[in-house]
Tab-separated table of C-alpha atoms in Angstrom:
chain	number	residue	atom	x	y	z
A	1	UNK	CA	0.000	0.000	0.000
A	2	UNK	CA	1.176	3.489	-0.860
A	3	UNK	CA	0.603	5.529	2.281
A	4	UNK	CA	2.417	8.611	0.979
A	5	UNK	CA	-0.746	10.562	0.030
A	6	UNK	CA	-2.011	10.193	3.603
A	7	UNK	CA	1.386	11.188	4.979
A	8	UNK	CA	1.479	14.278	2.774
A	9	UNK	CA	-2.045	15.294	3.770
A	10	UNK	CA	-1.152	14.851	7.445
A	11	UNK	CA	1.891	17.066	7.124
A	12	UNK	CA	0.232	19.715	4.946
A	13	UNK	CA	-2.682	19.994	7.382
A	14	UNK	CA	-0.566	19.842	10.536
A	15	UNK	CA	-2.317	16.765	11.931
A	16	UNK	CA	0.500	16.352	14.477
A	17	UNK	CA	0.608	12.613	13.875
A	18	UNK	CA	2.996	10.384	15.801
A	19	UNK	CA	2.429	7.098	13.964
A	20	UNK	CA	0.059	5.162	11.721
A	21	UNK	CA	-0.250	1.417	11.081
A	22	UNK	CA	-2.488	-0.135	8.411
A	23	UNK	CA	-3.315	-3.838	8.729
A	24	UNK	CA	-5.214	-5.909	6.187
A	25	UNK	CA	-5.717	-9.602	5.496
A	26	UNK	CA	-3.297	-10.857	8.104
A	27	UNK	CA	-0.393	-8.431	7.705
A	28	UNK	CA	0.709	-4.859	8.293
A	29	UNK	CA	0.554	-3.323	4.831
A	30	UNK	CA	1.807	0.154	5.759
A	31	UNK	CA	3.533	1.952	8.633
A	32	UNK	CA	4.860	5.440	9.094
A	33	UNK	CA	6.262	7.239	12.118
A	34	UNK	CA	6.819	10.897	12.812
A	35	UNK	CA	8.117	10.398	16.364
A	36	UNK	CA	9.857	7.555	18.175
A	37	UNK	CA	7.390	4.930	19.351
A	38	UNK	CA	6.837	4.787	23.087
A	39	UNK	CA	3.897	4.213	25.429
A	40	UNK	CA	1.661	7.267	25.678
A	41	UNK	CA	-1.720	7.939	27.201
A	42	UNK	CA	-4.444	6.826	24.800
A	43	UNK	CA	-7.232	8.794	26.500
A	44	UNK	CA	-10.703	7.460	25.640
A	45	UNK	CA	-9.485	4.454	23.686
A	46	UNK	CA	-9.185	3.157	27.250
A	47	UNK	CA	-12.985	2.977	27.400
A	48	UNK	CA	-13.108	0.157	24.861
A	49	UNK	CA	-10.774	-1.946	27.001
A	50	UNK	CA	-13.227	-1.521	29.878
A	51	UNK	CA	-16.000	-2.749	27.589
A	52	UNK	CA	-13.994	-5.894	26.826
A	53	UNK	CA	-13.423	-6.458	30.557
A	54	UNK	CA	-17.143	-6.128	31.251
A	55	UNK	CA	-17.895	-8.614	28.476
A	56	UNK	CA	-15.470	-11.091	30.026
A	57	UNK	CA	-16.993	-10.651	33.480
A	58	UNK	CA	-20.471	-11.242	32.058
A	59	UNK	CA	-19.275	-14.407	30.294
A	60	UNK	CA	-17.815	-15.599	33.613
A	61	UNK	CA	-21.163	-15.092	35.348
A	62	UNK	CA	-19.958	-12.243	37.543
A	63	UNK	CA	-22.213	-9.582	35.983
A	64	UNK	CA	-25.300	-9.065	33.879
A	65	UNK	CA	-26.272	-6.156	31.649
A	66	UNK	CA	-29.258	-5.680	33.930
A	67	UNK	CA	-27.185	-5.608	37.134
A	68	UNK	CA	-28.082	-2.532	39.177
A	69	UNK	CA	-25.186	-0.330	40.172
A	70	UNK	CA	-26.258	0.601	43.670
A	71	UNK	CA	-26.955	-3.072	44.455
A	72	UNK	CA	-23.430	-4.002	43.325
A	73	UNK	CA	-21.937	-1.268	45.502
A	74	UNK	CA	-24.390	-2.022	48.346
A	75	UNK	CA	-24.950	1.715	48.562
A	76	UNK	CA	-28.632	2.525	47.961
A	77	UNK	CA	-29.103	6.156	47.017
A	78	UNK	CA	-32.760	6.584	47.986
A	79	UNK	CA	-33.155	8.289	44.641
A	80	UNK	CA	-35.134	6.418	41.962
A	81	UNK	CA	-32.900	7.375	39.064
A	82	UNK	CA	-29.725	6.176	40.761
A	83	UNK	CA	-31.358	3.010	42.029
A	84	UNK	CA	-32.542	2.087	38.502
A	85	UNK	CA	-29.105	2.577	36.915
A	86	UNK	CA	-27.724	-0.592	35.287
A	87	UNK	CA	-24.502	-1.822	33.710
A	88	UNK	CA	-26.080	-1.436	30.269
A	89	UNK	CA	-26.890	2.224	30.921
A	90	UNK	CA	-23.233	2.856	31.766
A	91	UNK	CA	-21.992	0.999	28.694
A	92	UNK	CA	-24.205	3.110	26.408
A	93	UNK	CA	-23.522	6.462	28.132
A	94	UNK	CA	-27.192	6.830	29.045
A	95	UNK	CA	-26.918	7.128	32.825
A	96	UNK	CA	-28.826	10.416	32.802
A	97	UNK	CA	-25.990	12.691	33.914
A	98	UNK	CA	-25.916	15.853	31.817
A	99	UNK	CA	-22.451	17.290	32.530
A	100	UNK	CA	-19.076	16.009	31.381
A	101	UNK	CA	-17.138	15.010	34.487
A	102	UNK	CA	-13.955	13.204	35.476
A	103	UNK	CA	-14.604	11.799	38.968
A	104	UNK	CA	-11.583	10.950	41.068
A	105	UNK	CA	-13.428	8.741	43.547
A	106	UNK	CA	-16.570	6.655	43.861
A	107	UNK	CA	-17.935	9.053	46.466
A	108	UNK	CA	-17.551	11.924	44.008
A	109	UNK	CA	-19.282	9.984	41.215
A	110	UNK	CA	-22.203	8.921	43.402
A	111	UNK	CA	-22.753	12.531	44.468
A	112	UNK	CA	-23.634	13.639	40.925
A	113	UNK	CA	-27.243	14.455	40.123
A	114	UNK	CA	-28.978	12.441	37.405
A	115	UNK	CA	-31.048	14.892	35.357
A	116	UNK	CA	-32.731	12.272	33.139
A	117	UNK	CA	-34.063	8.777	33.661
A	118	UNK	CA	-31.341	6.211	32.847
A	119	UNK	CA	-31.640	4.864	29.327
A	120	UNK	CA	-33.481	7.850	27.877
A	121	UNK	CA	-30.668	10.061	26.562
A	122	UNK	CA	-27.088	9.652	25.364
A	123	UNK	CA	-24.521	11.960	26.918
A	124	UNK	CA	-20.819	11.232	26.604
A	125	UNK	CA	-19.348	11.336	30.113
A	126	UNK	CA	-16.288	9.791	31.746
A	127	UNK	CA	-18.314	9.002	34.863
A	128	UNK	CA	-20.058	6.118	33.076
A	129	UNK	CA	-16.786	4.352	32.365
A	130	UNK	CA	-15.306	5.118	35.763
A	131	UNK	CA	-18.337	3.500	37.389
A	132	UNK	CA	-17.883	0.461	35.126
A	133	UNK	CA	-14.295	0.230	36.365
A	134	UNK	CA	-15.515	0.286	39.966
A	135	UNK	CA	-18.188	-2.310	39.151
A	136	UNK	CA	-15.571	-4.621	37.620
A	137	UNK	CA	-13.317	-4.302	40.657
A	138	UNK	CA	-16.224	-4.842	43.043
A	139	UNK	CA	-17.327	-8.113	41.439
A	140	UNK	CA	-13.853	-9.517	40.667
A	141	UNK	CA	-11.622	-8.085	43.406
A	142	UNK	CA	-9.180	-6.854	40.734
A	143	UNK	CA	-8.590	-3.540	39.043
A	144	UNK	CA	-9.490	-3.507	35.351
A	145	UNK	CA	-5.804	-3.559	34.476
A	146	UNK	CA	-5.025	-6.539	36.678
A	147	UNK	CA	-8.155	-8.372	35.552
A	148	UNK	CA	-7.088	-7.958	31.908
A	149	UNK	CA	-3.412	-8.834	32.409
A	150	UNK	CA	-3.730	-12.568	31.735
A	151	UNK	CA	-7.085	-12.372	29.964
A	152	UNK	CA	-6.084	-9.835	27.298
A	153	UNK	CA	-2.872	-7.844	27.659
A	154	UNK	CA	-0.325	-10.647	27.963
A	155	UNK	CA	-1.920	-12.868	25.289
A	156	UNK	CA	-1.701	-9.890	22.905
A	157	UNK	CA	1.941	-9.292	23.821
A	158	UNK	CA	1.341	-6.254	26.044
A	159	UNK	CA	3.112	-7.426	29.209
A	160	UNK	CA	2.657	-4.741	31.849
A	161	UNK	CA	0.784	-1.589	30.788
A	162	UNK	CA	0.361	1.433	33.034
A	163	UNK	CA	-3.201	2.544	33.842
A	164	UNK	CA	-3.768	5.579	36.033
A	165	UNK	CA	-5.657	5.171	39.305
A	166	UNK	CA	-8.306	7.174	41.111
A	167	UNK	CA	-7.507	8.423	44.572
A	168	UNK	CA	-9.571	5.606	46.094
A	169	UNK	CA	-7.789	2.812	44.251
A	170	UNK	CA	-9.675	2.131	41.014
A	171	UNK	CA	-8.422	2.405	37.444
A	172	UNK	CA	-9.830	5.622	36.003
A	173	UNK	CA	-11.280	3.497	33.210
A	174	UNK	CA	-12.408	6.291	30.922
A	175	UNK	CA	-8.797	7.290	30.250
A	176	UNK	CA	-5.350	6.757	31.707
A	177	UNK	CA	-4.127	3.651	29.853
A	178	UNK	CA	-0.653	3.955	28.284
A	179	UNK	CA	0.124	2.008	25.085
A	180	UNK	CA	2.280	2.334	21.987
A	181	UNK	CA	0.800	2.645	18.521
A	182	UNK	CA	1.841	-0.958	17.833
A	183	UNK	CA	0.079	-2.157	20.976
A	184	UNK	CA	-3.083	-0.302	20.000
A	185	UNK	CA	-2.840	-2.005	16.606
A	186	UNK	CA	-2.739	-5.409	18.320
A	187	UNK	CA	-5.974	-4.505	20.101
A	188	UNK	CA	-7.456	-3.541	16.730
A	189	UNK	CA	-6.553	-6.950	15.292
A	190	UNK	CA	-8.147	-8.610	18.320
A	191	UNK	CA	-11.343	-6.641	17.639
A	192	UNK	CA	-11.239	-7.471	13.926
A	193	UNK	CA	-10.916	-11.164	14.812
A	194	UNK	CA	-14.002	-10.894	17.066
A	195	UNK	CA	-12.072	-11.644	20.224
A	196	UNK	CA	-10.087	-14.590	18.918
A	197	UNK	CA	-6.309	-14.538	19.366
A	198	UNK	CA	-4.058	-17.333	18.135
A	199	UNK	CA	-6.858	-19.854	18.440
A	200	UNK	CA	-8.094	-18.691	21.863
A	201	UNK	CA	-11.443	-16.956	22.221
A	202	UNK	CA	-10.524	-14.332	24.816
A	203	UNK	CA	-13.988	-12.736	24.948
A	204	UNK	CA	-17.176	-14.097	23.365
A	205	UNK	CA	-17.501	-13.051	19.735
A	206	UNK	CA	-21.127	-12.190	20.404
A	207	UNK	CA	-20.087	-9.638	22.985
A	208	UNK	CA	-17.923	-7.741	20.505
A	209	UNK	CA	-20.576	-8.042	17.803
A	210	UNK	CA	-23.020	-6.365	20.158
A	211	UNK	CA	-20.599	-3.888	21.701
A	212	UNK	CA	-19.547	-2.478	18.324
A	213	UNK	CA	-23.026	-1.875	16.879
A	214	UNK	CA	-25.271	1.115	17.530
A	215	UNK	CA	-27.373	0.886	20.685
A	216	UNK	CA	-28.264	4.548	21.149
A	217	UNK	CA	-28.597	7.490	18.744
A	218	UNK	CA	-26.125	10.355	19.091
A	219	UNK	CA	-27.391	12.896	16.555
A	220	UNK	CA	-29.079	14.961	19.271
A	221	UNK	CA	-25.627	15.563	20.783
A	222	UNK	CA	-23.467	15.861	17.642
A	223	UNK	CA	-23.989	16.721	13.990
A	224	UNK	CA	-20.376	15.969	13.046
A	225	UNK	CA	-20.001	13.122	10.545
A	226	UNK	CA	-18.987	9.868	12.271
A	227	UNK	CA	-20.046	11.198	15.682
A	228	UNK	CA	-23.722	11.341	14.676
A	229	UNK	CA	-24.257	7.676	13.767
A	230	UNK	CA	-24.687	6.147	17.197
A	231	UNK	CA	-22.835	4.600	20.106
A	232	UNK	CA	-22.371	1.005	21.203
A	233	UNK	CA	-20.883	-0.350	24.406
A	234	UNK	CA	-17.957	2.098	24.710
A	235	UNK	CA	-17.377	2.005	20.946
A	236	UNK	CA	-18.409	4.481	18.217
A	237	UNK	CA	-20.047	3.398	14.987
A	238	UNK	CA	-19.033	5.316	11.887
A	239	UNK	CA	-19.317	5.372	8.119
A	240	UNK	CA	-18.170	2.781	5.607
A	241	UNK	CA	-19.258	-0.149	7.776
A	242	UNK	CA	-16.560	0.654	10.321
A	243	UNK	CA	-16.469	1.062	14.080
A	244	UNK	CA	-13.808	2.709	16.174
A	245	UNK	CA	-12.233	3.528	19.494
A	246	UNK	CA	-10.997	7.097	19.751
A	247	UNK	CA	-9.121	9.280	22.186
A	248	UNK	CA	-8.928	12.985	22.870
A	249	UNK	CA	-5.803	13.897	20.890
A	250	UNK	CA	-6.335	11.698	17.842
A	251	UNK	CA	-5.815	8.200	19.175
A	252	UNK	CA	-7.766	6.064	16.718
A	253	UNK	CA	-8.375	2.360	16.195
A	254	UNK	CA	-10.656	2.078	13.162
A	255	UNK	CA	-11.883	-1.431	12.331
A	256	UNK	CA	-13.325	-2.349	8.909
A	257	UNK	CA	-14.810	-5.864	9.275
A	258	UNK	CA	-15.914	-6.129	5.631
A	259	UNK	CA	-12.456	-5.106	4.406
A	260	UNK	CA	-10.558	-7.297	6.892
A	261	UNK	CA	-8.623	-4.212	7.924
A	262	UNK	CA	-7.627	-1.970	10.829
A	263	UNK	CA	-6.141	1.528	10.786
A	264	UNK	CA	-4.376	2.615	13.991
A	265	UNK	CA	-3.198	6.168	14.635
A	266	UNK	CA	-1.584	8.097	17.454
A	267	UNK	CA	-1.566	11.877	17.242
A	268	UNK	CA	-1.305	14.971	19.406
A	269	UNK	CA	-4.077	17.146	17.998
A	270	UNK	CA	-7.176	17.991	20.046
A	271	UNK	CA	-9.472	18.742	17.067
A	272	UNK	CA	-8.724	15.420	15.441
A	273	UNK	CA	-11.839	14.869	13.297
A	274	UNK	CA	-9.955	15.738	10.066
A	275	UNK	CA	-7.546	12.877	10.781
A	276	UNK	CA	-10.394	10.361	10.587
A	277	UNK	CA	-11.745	11.986	7.454
A	278	UNK	CA	-8.298	11.741	5.847
A	279	UNK	CA	-8.452	7.993	6.505
A	280	UNK	CA	-11.629	7.896	4.419
A	281	UNK	CA	-10.051	9.992	1.654
A	282	UNK	CA	-6.592	8.427	1.336
A	283	UNK	CA	-6.515	4.993	2.997
A	284	UNK	CA	-10.035	3.576	2.581
A	285	UNK	CA	-9.924	3.543	-1.272
A	286	UNK	CA	-6.744	1.485	-1.185
A	287	UNK	CA	-8.232	-0.970	1.316
A	288	UNK	CA	-11.226	-1.391	-0.973
A	289	UNK	CA	-9.033	-1.810	-4.039
A	290	UNK	CA	-6.974	-4.502	-2.323
A	291	UNK	CA	-10.054	-6.721	-2.105
A	292	UNK	CA	-11.017	-6.306	-5.753
A	293	UNK	CA	-10.308	-9.400	-7.907
């Protein structure tokens, strides 16, 4: 694959890219780096790892989508909205909290007011994923990172990743995981293979099939292309039959199931939407052409 047109567009438009990896049909078909590869915070790509952990815990019988949060924590809130909040509401960002927040403790998160009934409105908020992290630790006795060490990270060849902690001892969940571009690309391959890695089914394929499809509409919140097509279980759905994980400064894992392909990008640009659109313009046509007879 000739990645030079994408590279030129990135440099001409000051995308502040650090690295890109394109994988298709069992091999890396293109790589380019602008900076030396090293672990860096991947911001909200972390959320998708929490989704995988929740799927594993459900498959192990430790959780259900319908599990109520306050019952798991054994901390009734005496407030109907909080007491009706479930794992599924957190996965779909429909807990009913209407302000973007980054709680640093469970006490802080449980003090927030829910303005809407859970399940009735999408609002992207780090609190949902932080609460999922606390749920996972409560039912397994392990932080999300430690729970995933032998279930995901080490099988993928990611031996000991750093994941930032809250002040009360939980992985932040919504952010805080440090990975290299290559390690993010391994996660993308795992997603493309529906949870199968070297013959082992690490998470049920059905979980990833469900997690990566639209469960709630997002157009009320965003009119931007690829942010207006819906949200799954801590994954975004987007155009061209793709789904993605994305992070604040242009951390992207874009999976194309029909094209047997993954595009992985690390960047350092806050308004990173044009980076994704450049993938459509310069990389997608070559992925499509590669599958033509």
